[in-house]
Short mmCIF file of C-alpha atoms and ligand atoms in Angstrom, two decimals:
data_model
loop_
_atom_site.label_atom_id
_atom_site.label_comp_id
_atom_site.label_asym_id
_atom_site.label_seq_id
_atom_site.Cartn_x
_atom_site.Cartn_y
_atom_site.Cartn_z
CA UNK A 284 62.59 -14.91 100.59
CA UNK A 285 62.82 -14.30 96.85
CA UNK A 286 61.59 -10.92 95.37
CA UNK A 287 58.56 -10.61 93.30
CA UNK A 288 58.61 -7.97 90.47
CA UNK A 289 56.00 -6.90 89.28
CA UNK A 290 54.16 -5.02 86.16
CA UNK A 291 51.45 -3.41 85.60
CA UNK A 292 49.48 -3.34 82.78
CA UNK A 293 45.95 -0.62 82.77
CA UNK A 294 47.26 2.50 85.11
CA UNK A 295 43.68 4.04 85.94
CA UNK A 296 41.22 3.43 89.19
CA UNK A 297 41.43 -0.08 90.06
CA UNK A 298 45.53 0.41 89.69
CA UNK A 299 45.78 3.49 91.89
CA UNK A 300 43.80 1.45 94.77
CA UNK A 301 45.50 -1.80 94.60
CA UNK A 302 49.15 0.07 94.68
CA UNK A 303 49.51 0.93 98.03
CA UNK A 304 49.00 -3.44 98.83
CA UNK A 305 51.46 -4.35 96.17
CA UNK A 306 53.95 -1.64 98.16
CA UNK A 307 53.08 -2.82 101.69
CA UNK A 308 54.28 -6.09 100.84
CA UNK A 309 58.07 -6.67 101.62
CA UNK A 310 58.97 -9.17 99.42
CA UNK A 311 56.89 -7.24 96.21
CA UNK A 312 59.21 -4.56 93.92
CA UNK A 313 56.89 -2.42 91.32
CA UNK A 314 59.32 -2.79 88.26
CA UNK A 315 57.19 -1.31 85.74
CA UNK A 316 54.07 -0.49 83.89
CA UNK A 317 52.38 0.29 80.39
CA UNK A 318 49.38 2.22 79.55
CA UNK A 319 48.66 4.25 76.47
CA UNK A 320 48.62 7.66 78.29
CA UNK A 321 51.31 9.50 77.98
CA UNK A 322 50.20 11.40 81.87
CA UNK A 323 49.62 8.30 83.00
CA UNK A 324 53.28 6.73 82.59
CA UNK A 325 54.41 10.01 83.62
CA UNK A 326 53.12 10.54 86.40
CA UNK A 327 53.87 6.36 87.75
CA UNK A 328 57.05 7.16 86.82
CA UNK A 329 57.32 9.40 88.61
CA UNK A 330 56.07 8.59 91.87
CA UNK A 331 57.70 4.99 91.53
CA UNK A 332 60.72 5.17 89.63
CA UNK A 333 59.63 2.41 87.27
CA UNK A 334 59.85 1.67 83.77
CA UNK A 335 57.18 2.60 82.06
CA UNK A 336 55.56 1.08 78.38
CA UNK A 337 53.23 2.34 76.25
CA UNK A 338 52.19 -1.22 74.84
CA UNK A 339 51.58 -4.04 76.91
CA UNK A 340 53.28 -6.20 74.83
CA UNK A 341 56.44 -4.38 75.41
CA UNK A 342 55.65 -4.93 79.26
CA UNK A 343 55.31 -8.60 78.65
CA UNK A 344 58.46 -8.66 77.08
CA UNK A 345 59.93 -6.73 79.99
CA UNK A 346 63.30 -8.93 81.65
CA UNK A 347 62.48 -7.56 84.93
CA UNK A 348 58.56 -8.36 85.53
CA UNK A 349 57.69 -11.76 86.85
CA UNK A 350 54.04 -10.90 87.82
CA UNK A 351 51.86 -9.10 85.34
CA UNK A 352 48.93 -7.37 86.79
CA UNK A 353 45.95 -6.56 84.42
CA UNK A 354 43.71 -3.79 85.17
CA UNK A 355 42.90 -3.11 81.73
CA UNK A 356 39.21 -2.39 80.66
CA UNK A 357 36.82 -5.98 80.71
CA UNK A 358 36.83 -6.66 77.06
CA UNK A 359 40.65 -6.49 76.69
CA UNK A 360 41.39 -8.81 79.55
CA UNK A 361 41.90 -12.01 77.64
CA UNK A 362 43.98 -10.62 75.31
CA UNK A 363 46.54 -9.48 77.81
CA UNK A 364 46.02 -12.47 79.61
CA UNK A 365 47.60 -14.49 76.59
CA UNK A 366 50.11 -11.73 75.87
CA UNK A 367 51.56 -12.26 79.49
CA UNK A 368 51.20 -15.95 79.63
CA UNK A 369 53.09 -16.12 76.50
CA UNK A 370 55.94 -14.48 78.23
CA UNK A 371 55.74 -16.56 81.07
CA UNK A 372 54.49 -14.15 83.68
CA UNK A 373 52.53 -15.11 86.45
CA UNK A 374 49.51 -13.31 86.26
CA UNK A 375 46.66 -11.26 88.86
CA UNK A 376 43.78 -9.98 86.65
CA UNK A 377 41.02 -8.30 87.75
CA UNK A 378 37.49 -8.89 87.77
CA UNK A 379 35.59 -9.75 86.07
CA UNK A 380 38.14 -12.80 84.34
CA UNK A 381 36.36 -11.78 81.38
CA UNK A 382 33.75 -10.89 79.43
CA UNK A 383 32.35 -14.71 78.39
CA UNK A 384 33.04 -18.24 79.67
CA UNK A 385 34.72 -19.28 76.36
CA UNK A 386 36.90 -16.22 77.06
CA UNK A 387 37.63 -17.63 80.60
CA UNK A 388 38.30 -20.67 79.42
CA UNK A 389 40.71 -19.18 76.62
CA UNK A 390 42.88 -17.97 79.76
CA UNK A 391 42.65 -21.23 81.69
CA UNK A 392 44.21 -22.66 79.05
CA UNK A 393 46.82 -20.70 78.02
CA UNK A 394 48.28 -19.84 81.36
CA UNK A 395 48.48 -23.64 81.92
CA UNK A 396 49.88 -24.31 78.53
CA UNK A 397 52.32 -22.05 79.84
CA UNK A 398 53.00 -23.12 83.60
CA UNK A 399 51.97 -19.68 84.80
CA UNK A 400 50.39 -18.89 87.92
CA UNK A 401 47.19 -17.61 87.47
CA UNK A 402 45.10 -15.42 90.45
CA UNK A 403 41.71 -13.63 89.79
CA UNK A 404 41.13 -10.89 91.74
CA UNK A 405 37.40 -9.91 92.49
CA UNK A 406 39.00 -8.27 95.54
CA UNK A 407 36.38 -8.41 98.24
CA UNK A 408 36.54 -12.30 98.08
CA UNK A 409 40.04 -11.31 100.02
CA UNK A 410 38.79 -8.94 102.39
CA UNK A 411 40.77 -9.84 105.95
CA UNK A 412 36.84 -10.13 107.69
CA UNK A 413 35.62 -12.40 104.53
CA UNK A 414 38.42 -14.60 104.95
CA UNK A 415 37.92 -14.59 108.73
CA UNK A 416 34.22 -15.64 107.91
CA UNK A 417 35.22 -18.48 105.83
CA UNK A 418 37.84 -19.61 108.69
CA UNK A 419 35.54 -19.50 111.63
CA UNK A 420 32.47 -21.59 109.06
CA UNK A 421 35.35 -24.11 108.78
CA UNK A 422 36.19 -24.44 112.29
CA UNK A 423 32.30 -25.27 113.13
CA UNK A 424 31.73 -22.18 114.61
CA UNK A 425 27.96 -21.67 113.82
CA UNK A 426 27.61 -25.62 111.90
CA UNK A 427 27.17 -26.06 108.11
CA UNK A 428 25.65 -23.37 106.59
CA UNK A 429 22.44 -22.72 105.67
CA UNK A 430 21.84 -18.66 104.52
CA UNK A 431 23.73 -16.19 102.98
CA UNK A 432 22.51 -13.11 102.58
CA UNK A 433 24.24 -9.92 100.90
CA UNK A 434 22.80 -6.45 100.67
CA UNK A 435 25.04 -3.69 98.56
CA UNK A 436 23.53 -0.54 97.94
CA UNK A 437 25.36 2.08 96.38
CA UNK A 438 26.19 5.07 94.09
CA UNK A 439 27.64 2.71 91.82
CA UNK A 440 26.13 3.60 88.68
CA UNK A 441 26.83 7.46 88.97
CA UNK A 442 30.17 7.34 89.45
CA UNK A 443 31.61 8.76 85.97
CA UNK A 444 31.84 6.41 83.72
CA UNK A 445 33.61 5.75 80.27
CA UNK A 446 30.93 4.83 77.64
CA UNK A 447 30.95 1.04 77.27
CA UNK A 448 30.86 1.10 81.40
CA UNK A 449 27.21 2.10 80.48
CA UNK A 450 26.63 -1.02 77.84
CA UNK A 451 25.98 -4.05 79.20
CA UNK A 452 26.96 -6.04 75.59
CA UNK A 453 30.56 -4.59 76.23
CA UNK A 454 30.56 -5.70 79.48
CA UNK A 455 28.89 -2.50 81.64
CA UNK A 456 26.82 -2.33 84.51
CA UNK A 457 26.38 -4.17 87.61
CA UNK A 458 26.35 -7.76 86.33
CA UNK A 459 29.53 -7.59 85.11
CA UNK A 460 31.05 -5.03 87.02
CA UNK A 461 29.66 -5.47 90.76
CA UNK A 462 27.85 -8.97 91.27
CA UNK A 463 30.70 -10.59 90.31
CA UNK A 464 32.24 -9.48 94.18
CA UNK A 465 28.38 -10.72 95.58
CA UNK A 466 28.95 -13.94 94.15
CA UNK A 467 32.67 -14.27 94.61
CA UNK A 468 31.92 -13.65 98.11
CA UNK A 469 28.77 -15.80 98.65
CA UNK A 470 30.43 -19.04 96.70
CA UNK A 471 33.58 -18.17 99.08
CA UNK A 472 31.14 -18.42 102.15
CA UNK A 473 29.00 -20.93 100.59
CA UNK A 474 31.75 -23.90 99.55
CA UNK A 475 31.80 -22.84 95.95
CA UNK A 476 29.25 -25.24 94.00
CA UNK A 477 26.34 -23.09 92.99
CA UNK A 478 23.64 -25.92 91.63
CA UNK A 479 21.04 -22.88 90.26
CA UNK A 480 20.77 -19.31 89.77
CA UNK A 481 17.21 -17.66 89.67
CA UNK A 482 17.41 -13.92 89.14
CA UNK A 483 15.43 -10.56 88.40
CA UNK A 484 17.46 -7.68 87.25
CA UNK A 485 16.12 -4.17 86.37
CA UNK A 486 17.40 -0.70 84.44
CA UNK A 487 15.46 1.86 86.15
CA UNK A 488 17.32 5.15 84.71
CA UNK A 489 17.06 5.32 80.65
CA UNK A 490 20.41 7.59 80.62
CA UNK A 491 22.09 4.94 82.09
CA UNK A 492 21.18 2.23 80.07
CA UNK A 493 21.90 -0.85 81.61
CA UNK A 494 21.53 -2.81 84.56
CA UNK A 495 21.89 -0.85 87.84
CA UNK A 496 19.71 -3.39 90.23
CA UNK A 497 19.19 -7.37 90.57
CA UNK A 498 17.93 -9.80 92.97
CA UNK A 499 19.31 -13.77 92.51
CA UNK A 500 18.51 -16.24 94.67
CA UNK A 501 21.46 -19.28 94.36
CA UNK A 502 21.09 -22.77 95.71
CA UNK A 503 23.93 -24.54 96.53
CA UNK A 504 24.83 -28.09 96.05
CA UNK A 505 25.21 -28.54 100.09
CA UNK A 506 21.47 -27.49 100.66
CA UNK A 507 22.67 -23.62 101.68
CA UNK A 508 21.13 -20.86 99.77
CA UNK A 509 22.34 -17.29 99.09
CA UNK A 510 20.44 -14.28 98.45
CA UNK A 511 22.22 -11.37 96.81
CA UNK A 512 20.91 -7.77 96.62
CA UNK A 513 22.44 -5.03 94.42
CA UNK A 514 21.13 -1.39 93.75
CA UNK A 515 23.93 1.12 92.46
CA UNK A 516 21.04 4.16 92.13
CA UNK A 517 23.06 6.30 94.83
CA UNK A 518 19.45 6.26 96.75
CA UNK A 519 19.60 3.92 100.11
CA UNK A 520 23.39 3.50 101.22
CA UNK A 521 23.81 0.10 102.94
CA UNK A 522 27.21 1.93 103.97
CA UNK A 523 24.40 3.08 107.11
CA UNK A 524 24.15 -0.51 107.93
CA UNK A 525 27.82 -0.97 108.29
CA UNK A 526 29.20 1.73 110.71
CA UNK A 527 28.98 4.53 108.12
CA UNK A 528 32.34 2.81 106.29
CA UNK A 529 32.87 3.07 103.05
CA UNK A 530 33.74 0.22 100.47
CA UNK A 531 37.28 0.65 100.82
CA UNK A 532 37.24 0.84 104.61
CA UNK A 533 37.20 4.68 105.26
CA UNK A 534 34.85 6.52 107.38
CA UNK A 535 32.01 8.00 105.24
CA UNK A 536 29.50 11.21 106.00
CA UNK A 537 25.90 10.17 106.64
CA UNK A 538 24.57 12.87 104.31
CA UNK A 539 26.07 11.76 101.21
CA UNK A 540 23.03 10.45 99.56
CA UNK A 541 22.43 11.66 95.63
CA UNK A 542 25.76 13.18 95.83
CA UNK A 543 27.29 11.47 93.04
CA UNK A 544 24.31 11.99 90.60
CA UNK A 545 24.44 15.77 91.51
CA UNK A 546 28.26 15.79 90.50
CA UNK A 547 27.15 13.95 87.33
CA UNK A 548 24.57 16.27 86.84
CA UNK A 549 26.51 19.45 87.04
CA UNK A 550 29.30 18.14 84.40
CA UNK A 551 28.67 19.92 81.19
CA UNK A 552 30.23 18.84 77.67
CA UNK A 553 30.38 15.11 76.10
CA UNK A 554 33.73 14.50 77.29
CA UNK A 555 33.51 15.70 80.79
CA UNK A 556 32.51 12.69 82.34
CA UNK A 557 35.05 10.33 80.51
CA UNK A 558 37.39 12.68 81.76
CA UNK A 559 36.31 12.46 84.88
CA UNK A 560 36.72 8.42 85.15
CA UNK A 561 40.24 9.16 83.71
CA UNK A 562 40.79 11.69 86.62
CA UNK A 563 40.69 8.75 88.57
CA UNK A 564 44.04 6.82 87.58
CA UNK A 565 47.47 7.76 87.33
CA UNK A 566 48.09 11.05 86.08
CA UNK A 567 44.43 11.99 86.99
CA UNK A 568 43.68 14.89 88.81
CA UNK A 569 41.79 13.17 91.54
CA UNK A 570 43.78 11.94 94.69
CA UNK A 571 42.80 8.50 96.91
CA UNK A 572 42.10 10.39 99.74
CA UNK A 573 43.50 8.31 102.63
CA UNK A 574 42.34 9.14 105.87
CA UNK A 575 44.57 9.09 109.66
CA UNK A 576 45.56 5.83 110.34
CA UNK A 577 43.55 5.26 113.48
CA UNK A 578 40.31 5.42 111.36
CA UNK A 579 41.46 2.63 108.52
CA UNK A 580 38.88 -0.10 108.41
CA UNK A 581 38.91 -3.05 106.56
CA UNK A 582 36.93 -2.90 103.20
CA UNK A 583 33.64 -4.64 102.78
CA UNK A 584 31.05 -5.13 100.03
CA UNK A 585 27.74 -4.26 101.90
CA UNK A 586 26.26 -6.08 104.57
CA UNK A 587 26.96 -10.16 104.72
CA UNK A 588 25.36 -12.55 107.31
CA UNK A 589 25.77 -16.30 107.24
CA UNK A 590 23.78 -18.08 109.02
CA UNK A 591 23.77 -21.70 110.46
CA UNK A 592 21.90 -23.97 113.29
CA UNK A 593 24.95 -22.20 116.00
CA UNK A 594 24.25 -18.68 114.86
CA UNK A 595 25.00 -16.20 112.62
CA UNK A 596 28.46 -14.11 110.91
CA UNK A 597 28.64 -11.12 110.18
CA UNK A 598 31.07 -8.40 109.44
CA UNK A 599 31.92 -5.73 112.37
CA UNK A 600 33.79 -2.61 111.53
CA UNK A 601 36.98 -4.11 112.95
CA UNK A 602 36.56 -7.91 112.40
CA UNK A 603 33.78 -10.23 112.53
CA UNK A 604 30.79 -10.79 114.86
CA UNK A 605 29.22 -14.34 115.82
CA UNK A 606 25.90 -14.25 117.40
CA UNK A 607 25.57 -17.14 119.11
CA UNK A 608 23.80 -18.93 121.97
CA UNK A 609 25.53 -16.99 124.61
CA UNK A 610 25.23 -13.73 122.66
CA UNK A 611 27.47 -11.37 120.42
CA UNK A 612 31.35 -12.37 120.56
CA UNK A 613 33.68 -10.52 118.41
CA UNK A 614 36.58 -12.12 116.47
CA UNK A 615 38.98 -9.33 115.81
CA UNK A 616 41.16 -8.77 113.28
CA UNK A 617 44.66 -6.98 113.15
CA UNK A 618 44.14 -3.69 111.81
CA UNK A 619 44.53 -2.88 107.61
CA UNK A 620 48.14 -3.00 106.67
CA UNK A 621 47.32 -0.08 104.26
CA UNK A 622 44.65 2.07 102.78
CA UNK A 623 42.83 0.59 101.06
CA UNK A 624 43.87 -2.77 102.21
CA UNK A 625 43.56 -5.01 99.28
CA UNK A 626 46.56 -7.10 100.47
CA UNK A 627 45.03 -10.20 100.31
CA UNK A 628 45.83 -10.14 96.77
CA UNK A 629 48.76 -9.80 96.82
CA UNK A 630 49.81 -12.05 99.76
CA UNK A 631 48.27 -15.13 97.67
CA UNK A 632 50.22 -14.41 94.45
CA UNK A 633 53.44 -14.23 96.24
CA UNK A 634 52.27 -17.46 98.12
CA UNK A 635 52.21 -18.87 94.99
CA UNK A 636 55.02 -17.40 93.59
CA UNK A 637 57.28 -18.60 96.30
CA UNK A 638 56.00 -22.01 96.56
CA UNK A 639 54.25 -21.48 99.81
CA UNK A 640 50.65 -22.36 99.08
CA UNK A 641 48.60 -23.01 96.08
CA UNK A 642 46.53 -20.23 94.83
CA UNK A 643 42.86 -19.98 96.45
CA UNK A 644 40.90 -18.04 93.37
CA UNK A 645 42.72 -19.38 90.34
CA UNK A 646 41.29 -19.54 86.96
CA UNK A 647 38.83 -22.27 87.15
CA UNK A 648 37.52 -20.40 90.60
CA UNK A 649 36.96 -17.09 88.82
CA UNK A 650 35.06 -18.76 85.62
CA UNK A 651 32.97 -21.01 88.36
CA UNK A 652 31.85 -16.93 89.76
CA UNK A 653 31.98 -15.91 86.01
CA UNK A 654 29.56 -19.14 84.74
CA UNK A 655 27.07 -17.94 88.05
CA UNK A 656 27.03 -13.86 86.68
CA UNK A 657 26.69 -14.73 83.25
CA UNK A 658 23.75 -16.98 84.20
CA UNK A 659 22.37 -14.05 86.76
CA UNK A 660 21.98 -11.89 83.18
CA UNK A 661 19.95 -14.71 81.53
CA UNK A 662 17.95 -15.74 84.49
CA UNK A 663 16.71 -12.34 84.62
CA UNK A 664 16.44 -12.20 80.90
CA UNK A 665 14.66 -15.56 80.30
CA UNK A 666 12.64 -15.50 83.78
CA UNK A 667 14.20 -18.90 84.48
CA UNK A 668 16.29 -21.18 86.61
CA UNK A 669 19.57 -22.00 85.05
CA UNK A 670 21.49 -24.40 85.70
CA UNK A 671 24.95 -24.99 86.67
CA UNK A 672 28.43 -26.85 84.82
CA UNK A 673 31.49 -25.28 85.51
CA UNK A 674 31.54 -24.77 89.52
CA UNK A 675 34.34 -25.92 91.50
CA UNK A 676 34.74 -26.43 95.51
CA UNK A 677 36.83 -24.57 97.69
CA UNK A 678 39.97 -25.66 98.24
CA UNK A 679 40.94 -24.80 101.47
N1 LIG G 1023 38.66 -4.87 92.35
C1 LIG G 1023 38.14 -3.67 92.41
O1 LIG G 1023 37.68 -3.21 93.46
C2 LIG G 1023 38.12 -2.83 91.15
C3 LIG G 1023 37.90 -1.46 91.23
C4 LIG G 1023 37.87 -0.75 90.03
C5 LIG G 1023 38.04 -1.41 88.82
N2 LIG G 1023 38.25 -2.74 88.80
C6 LIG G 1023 38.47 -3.45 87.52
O2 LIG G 1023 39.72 -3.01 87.00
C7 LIG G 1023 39.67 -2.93 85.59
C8 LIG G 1023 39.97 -1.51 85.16
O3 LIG G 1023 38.97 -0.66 85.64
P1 LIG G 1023 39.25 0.86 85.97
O4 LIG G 1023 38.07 1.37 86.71
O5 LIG G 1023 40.61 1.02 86.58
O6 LIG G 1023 39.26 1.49 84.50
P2 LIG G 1023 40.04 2.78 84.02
O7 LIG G 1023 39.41 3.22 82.78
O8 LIG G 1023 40.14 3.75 85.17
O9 LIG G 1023 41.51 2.23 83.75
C9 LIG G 1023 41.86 1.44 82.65
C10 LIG G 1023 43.27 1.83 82.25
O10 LIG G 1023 43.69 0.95 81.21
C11 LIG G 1023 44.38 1.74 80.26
N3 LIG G 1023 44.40 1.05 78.97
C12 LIG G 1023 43.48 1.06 77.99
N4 LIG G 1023 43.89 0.30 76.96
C13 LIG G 1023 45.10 -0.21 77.31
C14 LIG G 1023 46.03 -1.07 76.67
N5 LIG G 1023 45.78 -1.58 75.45
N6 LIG G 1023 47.18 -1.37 77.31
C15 LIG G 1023 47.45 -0.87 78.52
N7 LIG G 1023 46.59 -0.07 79.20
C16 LIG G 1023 45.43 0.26 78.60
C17 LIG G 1023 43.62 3.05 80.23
O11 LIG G 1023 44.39 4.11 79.66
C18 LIG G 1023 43.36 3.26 81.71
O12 LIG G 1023 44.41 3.94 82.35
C19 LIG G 1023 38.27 -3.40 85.20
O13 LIG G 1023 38.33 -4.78 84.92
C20 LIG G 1023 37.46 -3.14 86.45
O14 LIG G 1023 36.33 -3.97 86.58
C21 LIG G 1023 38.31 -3.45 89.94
#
């Protein structure tokens, strides 16, 4: 099998998780990686042994980098998108694709003008139980679907945070930051084509001024429906409705509510807490703490049931559950490959890459889940319905 180099553009939080995947692939080589920090290349460099930029465009134009992965900031994702395009890299960018559709559509078509692979990665869409729930809908299991319903609450919006994180006209908050998974997830579960979007969404802390909580209600074109709830206030955890696992599949301690807006609170100084989010990346002073092997769980995004006229889905802490006619059966899954195991990512790209299998979420999937956020925002704005125009089916 051919190898896979890859590049990394944006060396901070989402980076430091999704390493350990690209490394527990066999086939993948980390070749190198930019990022304006100087203790951030320093520090990959390190620990991998790869070349290290301080410009992405001098990653792009990087000889030894056939994949570019973007984990830069929201507002900057286009831009990188065309620099690696350009350059002819196949390219994984994170969620969400961007900031507006135009913008998504700006990558669409430069990646094609450029016969470049192109995988967006709102990660939970590729969680081993999510795609297990999306193979056992298609084998009949529990009949066409009718509800989906998704619960996520969190600590998400006291988590430290760099200042536009905290504007929702640069992208911030929950719409752009969190939903995006919901609805990733639900169109996954759902066959993709969202007909309407009806939402309410709510800022309920004036120092954190932006959206933090929504409910959207999203009618497919099949007749199923999807409910999605969101609260990142760090009040109820829906982590207590799920085993006591966290998001990224580790074991979490029951008494852990308000902790994150007591560490915000005790952070002193304007720059502390954009330090803090900085801590978080390469050449950050916070670790990924990665717990004994025999307690890795996969990662989830809340609590998601399907239901249908055989019975309902859900995800169980080590694969998923069908309640059916004759009761609970479990569907297991092989343990994660890694902590966190964000694999799935990975796995598709080199798919692609190898000429295996066409890529699942590709550009015109992630602007379908971009077109339903965006609309989530003005929904709740305008107190409307919106309509639909850019959703695509599932293509599996
Ligand atoms: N899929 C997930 O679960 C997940 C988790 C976290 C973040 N994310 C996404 O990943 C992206 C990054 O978020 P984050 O939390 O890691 O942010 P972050 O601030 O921790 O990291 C961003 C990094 O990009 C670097 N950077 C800034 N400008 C750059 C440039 N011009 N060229 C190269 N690097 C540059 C910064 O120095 C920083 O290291 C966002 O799109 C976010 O939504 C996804």
């Amino acid at each position: 099998m051919p190898t896979m180099r890859l590049g990394i553009i944006g060396l901070g939080g989402a980076a430091k998780q999704m390493v350990p995947s690209f490394l527990s692939h066999p086939y993948v080589a980390i070749t190198a990686a930019a990022d304006p920090r100087d203790d951030a290349r320093s520090a990959f460099a390190a620990e991998f042994g790869a070349r290290t930029h301080a410009t992405a465009e001098a990653l792009c134009a990087d000889r030894e980098v056939d994949v570019v992965y973007i984990a830069t900031p929201h507002q900057m994702h286009r831009d990188h998108a065309a620099l690696a395009a350009r350059a002819g890299k196949h390219i994984i960018i994170e969620k969400p694709m961007a900031l507006t559709l135009e913008e998504c559509g700006d990558i669409i078509a430069v990646a094609e003008a450029n016969g470049v692979h192109l995988l967006v990665g709102h990660t939970h869409a590729f969680d081993a139980p999510i795609l297990k729930m999306r193979a056992l809908i298609r084998e009949g299991v529990i009949g066409p679907v009718s509800m989906i319903n998704s619960w996520n609450y969190g600590n998400f919006l006291y988590r430290p945070r760099r200042p536009e994180e905290l504007r929702t006209d640069a992208g911030g908050g929950i719409i752009y930051n969190q939903v995006p998974h919901q609805v990733d997830v639900a169109r996954l579960l759902g066959g993709g084509m969202v007909r309407s979007v009806r939402s309410m969404a709510w800022t309920l802390d004036p120092t954190r001024p932006t959206e933090g909580a929504h409910v959207t209600f999203l009618q497919f074109e099949n007749g199923s429906a999807a409910s999605l709830v969101y609260s990142g206030y760090d009040y109820f955890d829906t982590d207590e409705f799920h085993y006591w696992i966290g998001e990224l599949g580790e074991p979490k301690r029951p008494d852990c509510h308000a902790a994150s807006r007591r560490a915000l609170e005790a952070m002193t100084g304007t720059g502390s807490e954009v330090a803090a989010k900085a801590g978080g990346g390469f050449g950050g002073g916070r670790r990924l703490t990665v717990p004994p092997q025999n307690e890795w769980n996969h990662p989830h995004f809340g609590v998601t049931v399907v239901s249908g006229p055989d019975g309902d889905l859900r995800q169980s802490a080590r694969g998923v559950t069908h309640y059916g006619r004759r009761g609970a059966v479990e569907h297991p899954l092989d343990p994660p490959r890694v902590f966190p195991d964000k694999s799935g990512v990975i796995d598709e790209m080199y798919d692609a890459f190898a000429g295996l299998r066409p890529i699942l979420h590709d550009g015109a999937w992630g602007r379908a889940t971009m077109e339903v956020s965006e609309a989530i925002l003005r929904s709740a704005r305008e107190g409307r319905e919106v309509g639909m125009s850019h959703q695509v089916p599932v293509r599996d």
